Amino acid sequence: MPFAHSILSLSASGLYFCVIVACLAATLTAHRARQLPRHVWHWLLLALFFAVLIALRLLNVEDSLRNALRAALRAEDSYQERREIQGPIIATIVLLAGAGTLALHYRTMRYVRGRRNVARMAALWGAMAMLCLIGLRIISLHSVDALLYGAAKLNWIIDIGASLTVLGAAIYYTWLVRRQG
């Protein structure tokens, strides 16, 4: 079955592709400059993460998963009570995002030194933001959807902002390591 894609969806996929290219450049740069193995792996995993995001977007996986969850709730005659299920899930996502942000912030401030490492951490923050956004979009609680898709279009702001954060961090990392080498 062919999928109809909006220009915004295709544009997001194009941005994700640019992020992949930048992350792969950072991976190769880290490898050639004999940086720590975790540098190579972080950039490679970020490239893979954004490749998965392209596949999810082009195959409409989020919409399919959201519809499947709704169908399952309807089949159990629980659709009217979905907010009772969605609320705790959203709260868990927000709590995990907050805890992850605090842990990453603590790690960054306490242990991470140097601009290369800060760039890597910024890229990981961007990927975490994307994961949280995807979780919120799939759960699709009405009040959260009103924020994400409302007048401010937080969905696109977070999506593009997180992608640009990873893109910028990868470019900056590549530039730093090449300049030092």
mmCIF file of C-alpha atoms in Angstrom:
data_model
loop_
_atom_site.group_PDB
_atom_site.id
_atom_site.type_symbol
_atom_site.label_atom_id
_atom_site.label_comp_id
_atom_site.label_asym_id
_atom_site.label_seq_id
_atom_site.Cartn_x
_atom_site.Cartn_y
_atom_site.Cartn_z
ATOM 1 C CA MET A 1 0.000 0.000 0.000
ATOM 2 C CA PRO A 2 1.544 3.351 -0.986
ATOM 3 C CA PHE A 3 1.913 5.998 1.691
ATOM 4 C CA ALA A 4 0.997 9.627 1.142
ATOM 5 C CA HIS A 5 3.639 11.887 2.631
ATOM 6 C CA SER A 6 3.280 15.561 3.339
ATOM 7 C CA ILE A 7 5.958 18.011 2.296
ATOM 8 C CA LEU A 8 6.687 18.553 5.995
ATOM 9 C CA SER A 9 7.216 14.846 6.565
ATOM 10 C CA LEU A 10 9.540 14.614 3.571
ATOM 11 C CA SER A 11 11.386 17.731 4.743
ATOM 12 C CA ALA A 12 11.877 16.181 8.181
ATOM 13 C CA SER A 13 13.236 13.038 6.526
ATOM 14 C CA GLY A 14 15.631 15.209 4.531
ATOM 15 C CA LEU A 15 16.803 16.901 7.730
ATOM 16 C CA TYR A 16 17.275 13.492 9.360
ATOM 17 C CA PHE A 17 19.373 12.436 6.361
ATOM 18 C CA CYS A 18 21.593 15.498 6.830
ATOM 19 C CA VAL A 19 21.978 14.520 10.495
ATOM 20 C CA ILE A 20 22.988 10.991 9.450
ATOM 21 C CA VAL A 21 25.645 12.338 7.084
ATOM 22 C CA ALA A 22 27.032 14.646 9.798
ATOM 23 C CA CYS A 23 27.037 11.832 12.383
ATOM 24 C CA LEU A 24 28.817 9.495 9.972
ATOM 25 C CA ALA A 25 31.393 12.219 9.275
ATOM 26 C CA ALA A 26 31.900 12.569 13.037
ATOM 27 C CA THR A 27 32.209 8.766 13.305
ATOM 28 C CA LEU A 28 34.888 8.614 10.614
ATOM 29 C CA THR A 29 36.690 11.620 12.042
ATOM 30 C CA ALA A 30 36.718 10.091 15.526
ATOM 31 C CA HIS A 31 37.974 6.781 14.148
ATOM 32 C CA ARG A 32 40.726 8.331 11.999
ATOM 33 C CA ALA A 33 41.861 10.650 14.798
ATOM 34 C CA ARG A 34 41.989 7.689 17.193
ATOM 35 C CA GLN A 35 39.508 9.163 19.616
ATOM 36 C CA LEU A 36 38.114 6.999 22.394
ATOM 37 C CA PRO A 37 36.005 4.090 21.099
ATOM 38 C CA ARG A 38 32.909 5.491 22.809
ATOM 39 C CA HIS A 39 33.180 8.581 20.587
ATOM 40 C CA VAL A 40 33.015 6.408 17.482
ATOM 41 C CA TRP A 41 30.134 4.359 18.885
ATOM 42 C CA HIS A 42 28.090 7.358 20.034
ATOM 43 C CA TRP A 43 28.196 8.988 16.615
ATOM 44 C CA LEU A 44 27.523 5.709 14.839
ATOM 45 C CA LEU A 45 24.529 4.947 17.074
ATOM 46 C CA LEU A 46 23.186 8.464 16.551
ATOM 47 C CA ALA A 47 23.421 7.962 12.769
ATOM 48 C CA LEU A 48 21.586 4.654 13.127
ATOM 49 C CA PHE A 49 18.958 6.299 15.366
ATOM 50 C CA PHE A 50 18.206 8.932 12.735
ATOM 51 C CA ALA A 51 18.115 6.270 9.996
ATOM 52 C CA VAL A 52 15.442 4.512 12.045
ATOM 53 C CA LEU A 53 13.601 7.838 12.377
ATOM 54 C CA ILE A 54 13.539 8.165 8.577
ATOM 55 C CA ALA A 55 12.105 4.661 8.271
ATOM 56 C CA LEU A 56 9.519 5.358 10.979
ATOM 57 C CA ARG A 57 8.428 8.549 9.253
ATOM 58 C CA LEU A 58 8.339 7.207 5.690
ATOM 59 C CA LEU A 59 6.532 4.018 6.702
ATOM 60 C CA ASN A 60 4.053 5.921 8.924
ATOM 61 C CA VAL A 61 4.914 3.640 11.843
ATOM 62 C CA GLU A 62 3.846 6.169 14.487
ATOM 63 C CA ASP A 63 0.401 6.548 12.944
ATOM 64 C CA SER A 64 0.044 2.789 12.523
ATOM 65 C CA LEU A 65 1.080 2.137 16.106
ATOM 66 C CA ARG A 66 -1.231 4.853 17.427
ATOM 67 C CA ASN A 67 -4.144 3.403 15.403
ATOM 68 C CA ALA A 68 -3.332 -0.122 16.567
ATOM 69 C CA LEU A 69 -3.370 1.014 20.199
ATOM 70 C CA ARG A 70 -6.722 2.715 19.671
ATOM 71 C CA ALA A 71 -8.122 -0.389 17.956
ATOM 72 C CA ALA A 72 -6.933 -2.560 20.846
ATOM 73 C CA LEU A 73 -8.658 -0.260 23.327
ATOM 74 C CA ARG A 74 -11.857 -0.322 21.262
ATOM 75 C CA ALA A 75 -11.731 -4.127 21.059
ATOM 76 C CA GLU A 76 -11.565 -4.290 24.850
ATOM 77 C CA ASP A 77 -14.311 -1.657 25.189
ATOM 78 C CA SER A 78 -11.771 0.483 27.060
ATOM 79 C CA TYR A 79 -11.535 3.345 24.576
ATOM 80 C CA GLN A 80 -13.652 5.675 26.712
ATOM 81 C CA GLU A 81 -11.317 5.088 29.672
ATOM 82 C CA ARG A 82 -8.148 5.615 27.619
ATOM 83 C CA ARG A 83 -7.211 8.777 29.525
ATOM 84 C CA GLU A 84 -6.879 6.678 32.672
ATOM 85 C CA ILE A 85 -4.278 4.594 30.820
ATOM 86 C CA GLN A 86 -2.629 7.438 28.900
ATOM 87 C CA GLY A 87 -2.182 9.726 31.905
ATOM 88 C CA PRO A 88 0.189 7.442 33.849
ATOM 89 C CA ILE A 89 2.113 6.624 30.683
ATOM 90 C CA ILE A 90 2.579 10.326 29.889
ATOM 91 C CA ALA A 91 3.596 10.959 33.509
ATOM 92 C CA THR A 92 6.130 8.125 33.258
ATOM 93 C CA ILE A 93 7.569 9.545 30.027
ATOM 94 C CA VAL A 94 7.860 12.996 31.597
ATOM 95 C CA LEU A 95 9.450 11.566 34.769
ATOM 96 C CA LEU A 96 11.915 9.445 32.791
ATOM 97 C CA ALA A 97 12.747 12.411 30.568
ATOM 98 C CA GLY A 98 13.292 14.596 33.619
ATOM 99 C CA ALA A 99 15.415 11.969 35.378
ATOM 100 C CA GLY A 100 17.408 11.326 32.212
ATOM 101 C CA THR A 101 17.947 15.025 31.701
ATOM 102 C CA LEU A 102 19.108 15.476 35.287
ATOM 103 C CA ALA A 103 21.427 12.467 35.071
ATOM 104 C CA LEU A 104 22.897 13.610 31.768
ATOM 105 C CA HIS A 105 23.254 17.158 33.076
ATOM 106 C CA TYR A 106 24.960 15.889 36.240
ATOM 107 C CA ARG A 107 27.291 13.697 34.204
ATOM 108 C CA THR A 108 28.041 16.524 31.811
ATOM 109 C CA MET A 109 28.805 19.024 34.559
ATOM 110 C CA ARG A 110 30.705 16.604 36.764
ATOM 111 C CA TYR A 111 32.678 14.355 34.452
ATOM 112 C CA VAL A 112 32.643 15.687 30.912
ATOM 113 C CA ARG A 113 35.529 17.937 30.059
ATOM 114 C CA GLY A 114 36.470 19.358 26.729
ATOM 115 C CA ARG A 115 34.491 20.706 23.826
ATOM 116 C CA ARG A 116 34.471 17.393 21.939
ATOM 117 C CA ASN A 117 32.781 15.659 24.838
ATOM 118 C CA VAL A 118 30.320 18.489 25.353
ATOM 119 C CA ALA A 119 29.383 18.237 21.654
ATOM 120 C CA ARG A 120 28.770 14.489 22.073
ATOM 121 C CA MET A 121 26.611 15.101 25.129
ATOM 122 C CA ALA A 122 24.603 17.788 23.323
ATOM 123 C CA ALA A 123 23.937 15.308 20.520
ATOM 124 C CA LEU A 124 22.767 12.720 23.042
ATOM 125 C CA TRP A 125 20.454 15.330 24.608
ATOM 126 C CA GLY A 126 18.947 15.966 21.185
ATOM 127 C CA ALA A 127 18.367 12.245 20.631
ATOM 128 C CA MET A 128 16.745 11.927 24.061
ATOM 129 C CA ALA A 129 14.425 14.818 23.233
ATOM 130 C CA MET A 130 13.419 13.041 20.010
ATOM 131 C CA LEU A 131 12.703 9.809 21.894
ATOM 132 C CA CYS A 132 10.482 11.628 24.378
ATOM 133 C CA LEU A 133 8.660 13.448 21.592
ATOM 134 C CA ILE A 134 7.993 10.187 19.748
ATOM 135 C CA GLY A 135 6.641 8.636 22.931
ATOM 136 C CA LEU A 136 4.316 11.588 23.499
ATOM 137 C CA ARG A 137 3.087 11.494 19.896
ATOM 138 C CA ILE A 138 2.341 7.766 20.050
ATOM 139 C CA ILE A 139 0.483 7.920 23.376
ATOM 140 C CA SER A 140 -1.582 10.818 22.003
ATOM 141 C CA LEU A 141 -3.227 12.225 25.128
ATOM 142 C CA HIS A 142 -5.628 14.977 24.061
ATOM 143 C CA SER A 143 -4.192 17.695 26.313
ATOM 144 C CA VAL A 144 -0.629 16.855 25.248
ATOM 145 C CA ASP A 145 -1.686 16.775 21.591
ATOM 146 C CA ALA A 146 -3.174 20.247 22.041
ATOM 147 C CA LEU A 147 0.277 21.466 23.097
ATOM 148 C CA LEU A 148 2.210 19.553 20.455
ATOM 149 C CA TYR A 149 -0.021 20.324 17.483
ATOM 150 C CA GLY A 150 -1.607 23.589 18.669
ATOM 151 C CA ALA A 151 -0.848 27.120 17.581
ATOM 152 C CA ALA A 152 2.761 27.004 18.793
ATOM 153 C CA LYS A 153 3.468 23.776 16.831
ATOM 154 C CA LEU A 154 5.725 22.443 19.601
ATOM 155 C CA ASN A 155 5.872 19.130 17.749
ATOM 156 C CA TRP A 156 7.819 20.701 14.902
ATOM 157 C CA ILE A 157 9.826 23.015 17.145
ATOM 158 C CA ILE A 158 11.057 20.099 19.267
ATOM 159 C CA ASP A 159 11.548 17.801 16.269
ATOM 160 C CA ILE A 160 13.518 20.331 14.230
ATOM 161 C CA GLY A 161 15.312 21.737 17.271
ATOM 162 C CA ALA A 162 16.481 18.327 18.467
ATOM 163 C CA SER A 163 17.579 17.369 14.948
ATOM 164 C CA LEU A 164 19.483 20.624 14.492
ATOM 165 C CA THR A 165 21.103 20.139 17.897
ATOM 166 C CA VAL A 166 22.468 16.747 16.835
ATOM 167 C CA LEU A 167 23.444 18.096 13.409
ATOM 168 C CA GLY A 168 25.247 21.095 14.874
ATOM 169 C CA ALA A 169 26.987 18.986 17.518
ATOM 170 C CA ALA A 170 28.221 16.510 14.888
ATOM 171 C CA ILE A 171 29.525 19.282 12.639
ATOM 172 C CA TYR A 172 31.191 21.024 15.560
ATOM 173 C CA TYR A 173 32.763 17.784 16.804
ATOM 174 C CA THR A 174 34.102 16.995 13.327
ATOM 175 C CA TRP A 175 35.515 20.494 12.972
ATOM 176 C CA LEU A 176 37.158 20.383 16.419
ATOM 177 C CA VAL A 177 38.779 16.987 15.987
ATOM 178 C CA ARG A 178 40.023 17.746 12.476
ATOM 179 C CA ARG A 179 41.436 21.083 13.626
ATOM 180 C CA GLN A 180 43.286 19.459 16.523
ATOM 181 C CA GLY A 181 44.663 16.675 14.335
#
